[in-house]
Amino acid sequence: DVKVTQSSRYLVKRTGEKVFLECVQDMDHENMFWYRQDPGLGLRLIYFSYDVKMKEKGDIPEGYSVSREKKERFSLILESASTNQTSMYLCASSFYGNHNEQFFGPGTRLTVL
Amino acid sequence: QKEVEQDPGPLSVPEGAIVSLNCTYSNSAFQYFMWYRQYSRKGPELLMYTYSSGNKEDGRFTAQVDKSSKYISLFIRDSQPSDSATYLCAMSPNSGGYQKVTFGTGTKLQVIP
């Protein structure tokens, strides 16, 4: 059974803290994605990676960075968390040749106080 | 104007009803059309995946694409309480290389026993 796991289901952090969200997939997928999901705004792409150490900005990269040191792991970093980064964060992965079929993790609900 | 518009609902129907979920879009470059289902507190999962115009059926689910009207639909026959979820439409210009997948905001469906 294919699987994308995320390090935390719920996270509460304070403004200004550095936050790490981790995602691991076991499907040997080349592509990995980070989205945030907000009511009325839907899924918005933050960053994606199509290979180890490769990354591309999505629609809303400001305030975020990513790291992909191993094929199966993709980390999202909030350098200095702010209250407007309170959101549901979803990680996904796909084969390089089919980015339309994405497999999502269960999400991390991040609250920044 | 958003690239993809989707009525957020909620849509409440009795068990056994036929459900119609719809999205409109403005980008004529979209060629691939997907429907993702998202249960509460879970990540989205791919439900249907179609290319260009036409119909595709999978069990109780039928996806329909009308590119001339820039309108896509998902029909659910004999709806069940287990179909209660948020349904996200998604679309992209191609499948190879990488082109961003654009998601709708989702329609929340409740099937009442």
mmCIF file of C-alpha atoms in Angstrom:
data_model
loop_
_atom_site.group_PDB
_atom_site.id
_atom_site.type_symbol
_atom_site.label_atom_id
_atom_site.label_comp_id
_atom_site.label_asym_id
_atom_site.label_seq_id
_atom_site.Cartn_x
_atom_site.Cartn_y
_atom_site.Cartn_z
ATOM 1 C CA ASP A 1 0.000 0.000 0.000
ATOM 2 C CA VAL A 2 1.486 3.308 -1.109
ATOM 3 C CA LYS A 3 2.170 5.751 1.605
ATOM 4 C CA VAL A 4 3.049 9.366 2.259
ATOM 5 C CA THR A 5 3.627 10.187 5.894
ATOM 6 C CA GLN A 6 4.011 13.532 7.602
ATOM 7 C CA SER A 7 5.898 13.996 10.836
ATOM 8 C CA SER A 8 3.090 15.586 12.855
ATOM 9 C CA ARG A 9 -0.700 15.749 12.613
ATOM 10 C CA TYR A 10 -0.976 18.815 14.842
ATOM 11 C CA LEU A 11 1.642 21.418 15.710
ATOM 12 C CA VAL A 12 1.464 24.599 17.785
ATOM 13 C CA LYS A 13 4.310 27.086 17.530
ATOM 14 C CA ARG A 14 5.006 30.661 18.632
ATOM 15 C CA THR A 15 5.598 33.611 16.330
ATOM 16 C CA GLY A 16 9.240 33.817 15.298
ATOM 17 C CA GLU A 17 10.028 30.154 15.876
ATOM 18 C CA LYS A 18 11.704 28.050 13.186
ATOM 19 C CA VAL A 19 9.414 25.222 12.157
ATOM 20 C CA PHE A 20 10.284 21.998 10.342
ATOM 21 C CA LEU A 21 7.638 19.884 8.638
ATOM 22 C CA GLU A 22 8.825 16.540 7.315
ATOM 23 C CA CYS A 23 7.363 14.309 4.648
ATOM 24 C CA VAL A 24 8.423 10.783 3.688
ATOM 25 C CA GLN A 25 7.153 8.672 0.791
ATOM 26 C CA ASP A 26 7.812 5.007 0.164
ATOM 27 C CA MET A 27 6.853 4.841 -3.529
ATOM 28 C CA ASP A 28 10.195 5.828 -5.056
ATOM 29 C CA HIS A 29 8.529 8.908 -6.574
ATOM 30 C CA GLU A 30 10.675 11.566 -8.180
ATOM 31 C CA ASN A 31 8.276 14.470 -7.597
ATOM 32 C CA MET A 32 7.374 15.793 -4.183
ATOM 33 C CA PHE A 33 5.165 18.769 -3.360
ATOM 34 C CA TRP A 34 4.239 20.993 -0.442
ATOM 35 C CA TYR A 35 0.828 22.670 -0.399
ATOM 36 C CA ARG A 36 -1.123 24.684 2.108
ATOM 37 C CA GLN A 37 -4.887 24.389 2.273
ATOM 38 C CA ASP A 38 -7.049 27.225 3.552
ATOM 39 C CA PRO A 39 -10.857 27.621 3.514
ATOM 40 C CA GLY A 40 -12.019 29.417 0.396
ATOM 41 C CA LEU A 41 -8.534 29.367 -1.123
ATOM 42 C CA GLY A 42 -8.128 25.664 -1.767
ATOM 43 C CA LEU A 43 -4.768 24.008 -2.291
ATOM 44 C CA ARG A 44 -1.906 26.351 -3.061
ATOM 45 C CA LEU A 45 1.510 25.090 -4.105
ATOM 46 C CA ILE A 46 4.403 26.310 -1.964
ATOM 47 C CA TYR A 47 7.328 24.385 -3.455
ATOM 48 C CA PHE A 48 7.947 21.254 -5.407
ATOM 49 C CA SER A 49 10.962 19.086 -6.092
ATOM 50 C CA TYR A 50 11.529 16.810 -9.063
ATOM 51 C CA ASP A 51 14.796 15.272 -7.861
ATOM 52 C CA VAL A 52 17.182 15.188 -4.935
ATOM 53 C CA LYS A 53 18.528 18.668 -4.143
ATOM 54 C CA MET A 54 16.283 20.177 -6.871
ATOM 55 C CA LYS A 55 13.455 22.544 -6.055
ATOM 56 C CA GLU A 56 11.114 24.932 -7.797
ATOM 57 C CA LYS A 57 9.005 27.719 -6.311
ATOM 58 C CA GLY A 58 5.281 27.367 -6.430
ATOM 59 C CA ASP A 59 2.656 30.076 -6.110
ATOM 60 C CA ILE A 60 3.370 31.148 -2.533
ATOM 61 C CA PRO A 61 7.017 30.461 -1.587
ATOM 62 C CA GLU A 62 7.529 33.607 0.507
ATOM 63 C CA GLY A 63 8.390 32.795 4.104
ATOM 64 C CA TYR A 64 9.149 29.147 3.305
ATOM 65 C CA SER A 65 12.133 27.100 2.231
ATOM 66 C CA VAL A 66 12.541 23.407 1.446
ATOM 67 C CA SER A 67 15.170 20.713 1.597
ATOM 68 C CA ARG A 68 15.430 17.438 -0.264
ATOM 69 C CA GLU A 69 18.590 15.552 0.636
ATOM 70 C CA LYS A 70 17.164 12.081 -0.026
ATOM 71 C CA LYS A 71 14.697 10.960 -2.654
ATOM 72 C CA GLU A 72 12.090 9.801 -0.162
ATOM 73 C CA ARG A 73 12.172 12.837 2.133
ATOM 74 C CA PHE A 74 11.041 16.434 1.542
ATOM 75 C CA SER A 75 11.130 18.998 4.311
ATOM 76 C CA LEU A 76 9.314 22.320 4.544
ATOM 77 C CA ILE A 77 10.912 24.985 6.713
ATOM 78 C CA LEU A 78 9.283 28.090 8.107
ATOM 79 C CA GLU A 79 12.296 30.259 8.941
ATOM 80 C CA SER A 80 10.389 32.579 11.280
ATOM 81 C CA ALA A 81 6.804 31.497 11.792
ATOM 82 C CA SER A 82 4.078 34.118 11.585
ATOM 83 C CA THR A 83 0.375 33.953 12.453
ATOM 84 C CA ASN A 84 -0.606 34.116 8.759
ATOM 85 C CA GLN A 85 1.157 30.785 8.284
ATOM 86 C CA THR A 86 -1.457 29.064 10.425
ATOM 87 C CA SER A 87 -2.858 26.506 8.005
ATOM 88 C CA MET A 88 -3.175 22.875 6.966
ATOM 89 C CA TYR A 89 0.022 21.739 5.234
ATOM 90 C CA LEU A 90 -0.174 18.848 2.803
ATOM 91 C CA CYS A 91 2.695 16.931 1.272
ATOM 92 C CA ALA A 92 2.265 14.943 -1.935
ATOM 93 C CA SER A 93 4.368 12.851 -4.277
ATOM 94 C CA SER A 94 4.110 11.535 -7.832
ATOM 95 C CA PHE A 95 6.116 9.845 -10.539
ATOM 96 C CA TYR A 96 8.095 12.218 -12.710
ATOM 97 C CA GLY A 97 6.034 11.398 -15.800
ATOM 98 C CA ASN A 98 2.653 11.880 -14.133
ATOM 99 C CA HIS A 99 2.347 14.893 -11.859
ATOM 100 C CA ASN A 100 -1.453 14.758 -12.257
ATOM 101 C CA GLU A 101 -1.699 11.652 -10.101
ATOM 102 C CA GLN A 102 -0.470 12.871 -6.766
ATOM 103 C CA PHE A 103 -0.507 10.884 -3.537
ATOM 104 C CA PHE A 104 -1.108 12.999 -0.480
ATOM 105 C CA GLY A 105 -0.118 12.636 3.119
ATOM 106 C CA PRO A 106 -2.660 13.144 5.944
ATOM 107 C CA GLY A 107 -1.641 16.757 6.516
ATOM 108 C CA THR A 108 -0.219 18.776 9.400
ATOM 109 C CA ARG A 109 -2.458 21.324 11.081
ATOM 110 C CA LEU A 110 -0.064 24.114 12.122
ATOM 111 C CA THR A 111 -1.172 26.841 14.496
ATOM 112 C CA VAL A 112 1.142 29.815 15.039
ATOM 113 C CA LEU A 113 0.317 31.851 18.134
ATOM 114 C CA GLN B 1 -11.216 35.795 -11.551
ATOM 115 C CA LYS B 2 -9.906 32.438 -10.368
ATOM 116 C CA GLU B 3 -8.619 29.988 -12.976
ATOM 117 C CA VAL B 4 -10.867 27.282 -11.539
ATOM 118 C CA GLU B 5 -14.231 27.950 -9.899
ATOM 119 C CA GLN B 6 -16.021 25.438 -7.734
ATOM 120 C CA ASP B 7 -19.121 25.894 -5.600
ATOM 121 C CA PRO B 8 -18.062 25.241 -1.984
ATOM 122 C CA GLY B 9 -21.424 23.859 -0.940
ATOM 123 C CA PRO B 10 -22.198 22.261 1.414
ATOM 124 C CA LEU B 11 -24.392 19.985 -0.638
ATOM 125 C CA SER B 12 -26.727 17.702 1.325
ATOM 126 C CA VAL B 13 -28.514 14.836 -0.406
ATOM 127 C CA PRO B 14 -30.456 11.777 0.747
ATOM 128 C CA GLU B 15 -28.882 8.360 0.388
ATOM 129 C CA GLY B 16 -29.470 6.917 -3.078
ATOM 130 C CA ALA B 17 -29.641 10.299 -4.830
ATOM 131 C CA ILE B 18 -27.683 11.186 -7.941
ATOM 132 C CA VAL B 19 -25.102 13.843 -7.130
ATOM 133 C CA SER B 20 -23.694 16.334 -9.617
ATOM 134 C CA LEU B 21 -20.514 18.234 -8.748
ATOM 135 C CA ASN B 22 -19.170 20.844 -11.134
ATOM 136 C CA CYS B 23 -16.236 23.099 -11.922
ATOM 137 C CA THR B 24 -15.694 25.808 -14.481
ATOM 138 C CA TYR B 25 -12.325 27.020 -15.663
ATOM 139 C CA SER B 26 -10.887 29.817 -17.755
ATOM 140 C CA ASN B 27 -7.542 28.433 -19.021
ATOM 141 C CA SER B 28 -8.067 26.815 -22.436
ATOM 142 C CA ALA B 29 -4.638 25.120 -22.144
ATOM 143 C CA PHE B 30 -5.974 22.633 -19.589
ATOM 144 C CA GLN B 31 -6.027 19.124 -21.091
ATOM 145 C CA TYR B 32 -6.032 16.848 -18.047
ATOM 146 C CA PHE B 33 -8.870 16.865 -15.559
ATOM 147 C CA MET B 34 -8.944 15.163 -12.191
ATOM 148 C CA TRP B 35 -11.301 14.712 -9.290
ATOM 149 C CA TYR B 36 -9.850 14.207 -5.835
ATOM 150 C CA ARG B 37 -11.867 13.145 -2.792
ATOM 151 C CA GLN B 38 -10.875 14.368 0.666
ATOM 152 C CA TYR B 39 -12.364 12.867 3.791
ATOM 153 C CA SER B 40 -12.350 14.923 6.968
ATOM 154 C CA ARG B 41 -8.880 15.151 8.549
ATOM 155 C CA LYS B 42 -7.294 13.263 5.661
ATOM 156 C CA GLY B 43 -5.311 14.200 2.562
ATOM 157 C CA PRO B 44 -6.961 14.198 -0.884
ATOM 158 C CA GLU B 45 -6.966 10.983 -2.904
ATOM 159 C CA LEU B 46 -7.308 10.716 -6.666
ATOM 160 C CA LEU B 47 -10.770 9.517 -7.682
ATOM 161 C CA MET B 48 -11.017 10.088 -11.438
ATOM 162 C CA TYR B 49 -8.526 11.159 -14.119
ATOM 163 C CA THR B 50 -9.561 12.114 -17.669
ATOM 164 C CA TYR B 51 -7.887 13.543 -20.719
ATOM 165 C CA SER B 52 -9.546 16.104 -23.002
ATOM 166 C CA SER B 53 -13.306 16.016 -23.629
ATOM 167 C CA GLY B 54 -15.721 13.171 -23.090
ATOM 168 C CA ASN B 55 -16.960 10.853 -20.374
ATOM 169 C CA LYS B 56 -15.234 8.343 -18.148
ATOM 170 C CA GLU B 57 -17.064 5.902 -15.915
ATOM 171 C CA ASP B 58 -15.781 3.986 -12.899
ATOM 172 C CA GLY B 59 -18.422 2.135 -10.936
ATOM 173 C CA ARG B 60 -20.882 4.645 -9.509
ATOM 174 C CA PHE B 61 -18.733 7.597 -10.618
ATOM 175 C CA THR B 62 -18.795 9.335 -14.005
ATOM 176 C CA ALA B 63 -16.499 12.198 -14.947
ATOM 177 C CA GLN B 64 -17.550 14.436 -17.795
ATOM 178 C CA VAL B 65 -15.515 17.102 -19.567
ATOM 179 C CA ASP B 66 -16.878 19.723 -21.951
ATOM 180 C CA LYS B 67 -13.894 21.714 -23.176
ATOM 181 C CA SER B 68 -15.991 23.904 -25.452
ATOM 182 C CA SER B 69 -17.845 25.222 -22.401
ATOM 183 C CA LYS B 70 -14.837 24.924 -20.050
ATOM 184 C CA TYR B 71 -16.983 22.881 -17.694
ATOM 185 C CA ILE B 72 -16.344 19.593 -15.929
ATOM 186 C CA SER B 73 -18.666 17.445 -13.845
ATOM 187 C CA LEU B 74 -18.530 14.478 -11.520
ATOM 188 C CA PHE B 75 -21.687 12.401 -11.166
ATOM 189 C CA ILE B 76 -22.202 9.989 -8.314
ATOM 190 C CA ARG B 77 -25.011 7.469 -8.738
ATOM 191 C CA ASP B 78 -26.757 5.756 -5.811
ATOM 192 C CA SER B 79 -24.897 7.980 -3.352
ATOM 193 C CA GLN B 80 -23.887 6.431 -0.036
ATOM 194 C CA PRO B 81 -23.108 7.959 3.377
ATOM 195 C CA SER B 82 -19.493 6.862 2.764
ATOM 196 C CA ASP B 83 -19.393 9.326 -0.157
ATOM 197 C CA SER B 84 -19.630 12.194 2.348
ATOM 198 C CA ALA B 85 -16.417 14.123 1.765
ATOM 199 C CA THR B 86 -15.046 17.213 0.051
ATOM 200 C CA TYR B 87 -14.526 16.807 -3.693
ATOM 201 C CA LEU B 88 -11.773 18.804 -5.364
ATOM 202 C CA CYS B 89 -11.545 19.261 -9.089
ATOM 203 C CA ALA B 90 -8.045 19.695 -10.510
ATOM 204 C CA MET B 91 -6.619 20.343 -13.937
ATOM 205 C CA SER B 92 -3.331 20.799 -15.779
ATOM 206 C CA PRO B 93 -2.025 21.469 -19.299
ATOM 207 C CA ASN B 94 -0.076 18.205 -19.638
ATOM 208 C CA SER B 95 1.203 15.107 -17.871
ATOM 209 C CA GLY B 96 4.884 14.986 -18.736
ATOM 210 C CA GLY B 97 7.630 17.324 -17.593
ATOM 211 C CA TYR B 98 6.048 19.579 -15.028
ATOM 212 C CA GLN B 99 3.133 21.941 -15.322
ATOM 213 C CA LYS B 100 1.377 23.074 -12.193
ATOM 214 C CA VAL B 101 -1.834 21.341 -11.237
ATOM 215 C CA THR B 102 -4.542 23.877 -10.425
ATOM 216 C CA PHE B 103 -7.061 22.791 -7.810
ATOM 217 C CA GLY B 104 -10.573 24.019 -7.187
ATOM 218 C CA THR B 105 -11.515 25.019 -3.662
ATOM 219 C CA GLY B 106 -13.642 21.909 -3.163
ATOM 220 C CA THR B 107 -17.338 21.093 -2.697
ATOM 221 C CA LYS B 108 -18.377 19.563 0.599
ATOM 222 C CA LEU B 109 -20.896 16.753 0.131
ATOM 223 C CA GLN B 110 -23.019 15.197 2.842
ATOM 224 C CA VAL B 111 -25.081 12.098 2.068
ATOM 225 C CA ILE B 112 -27.790 11.631 4.672
ATOM 226 C CA PRO B 113 -28.874 8.044 5.510
#
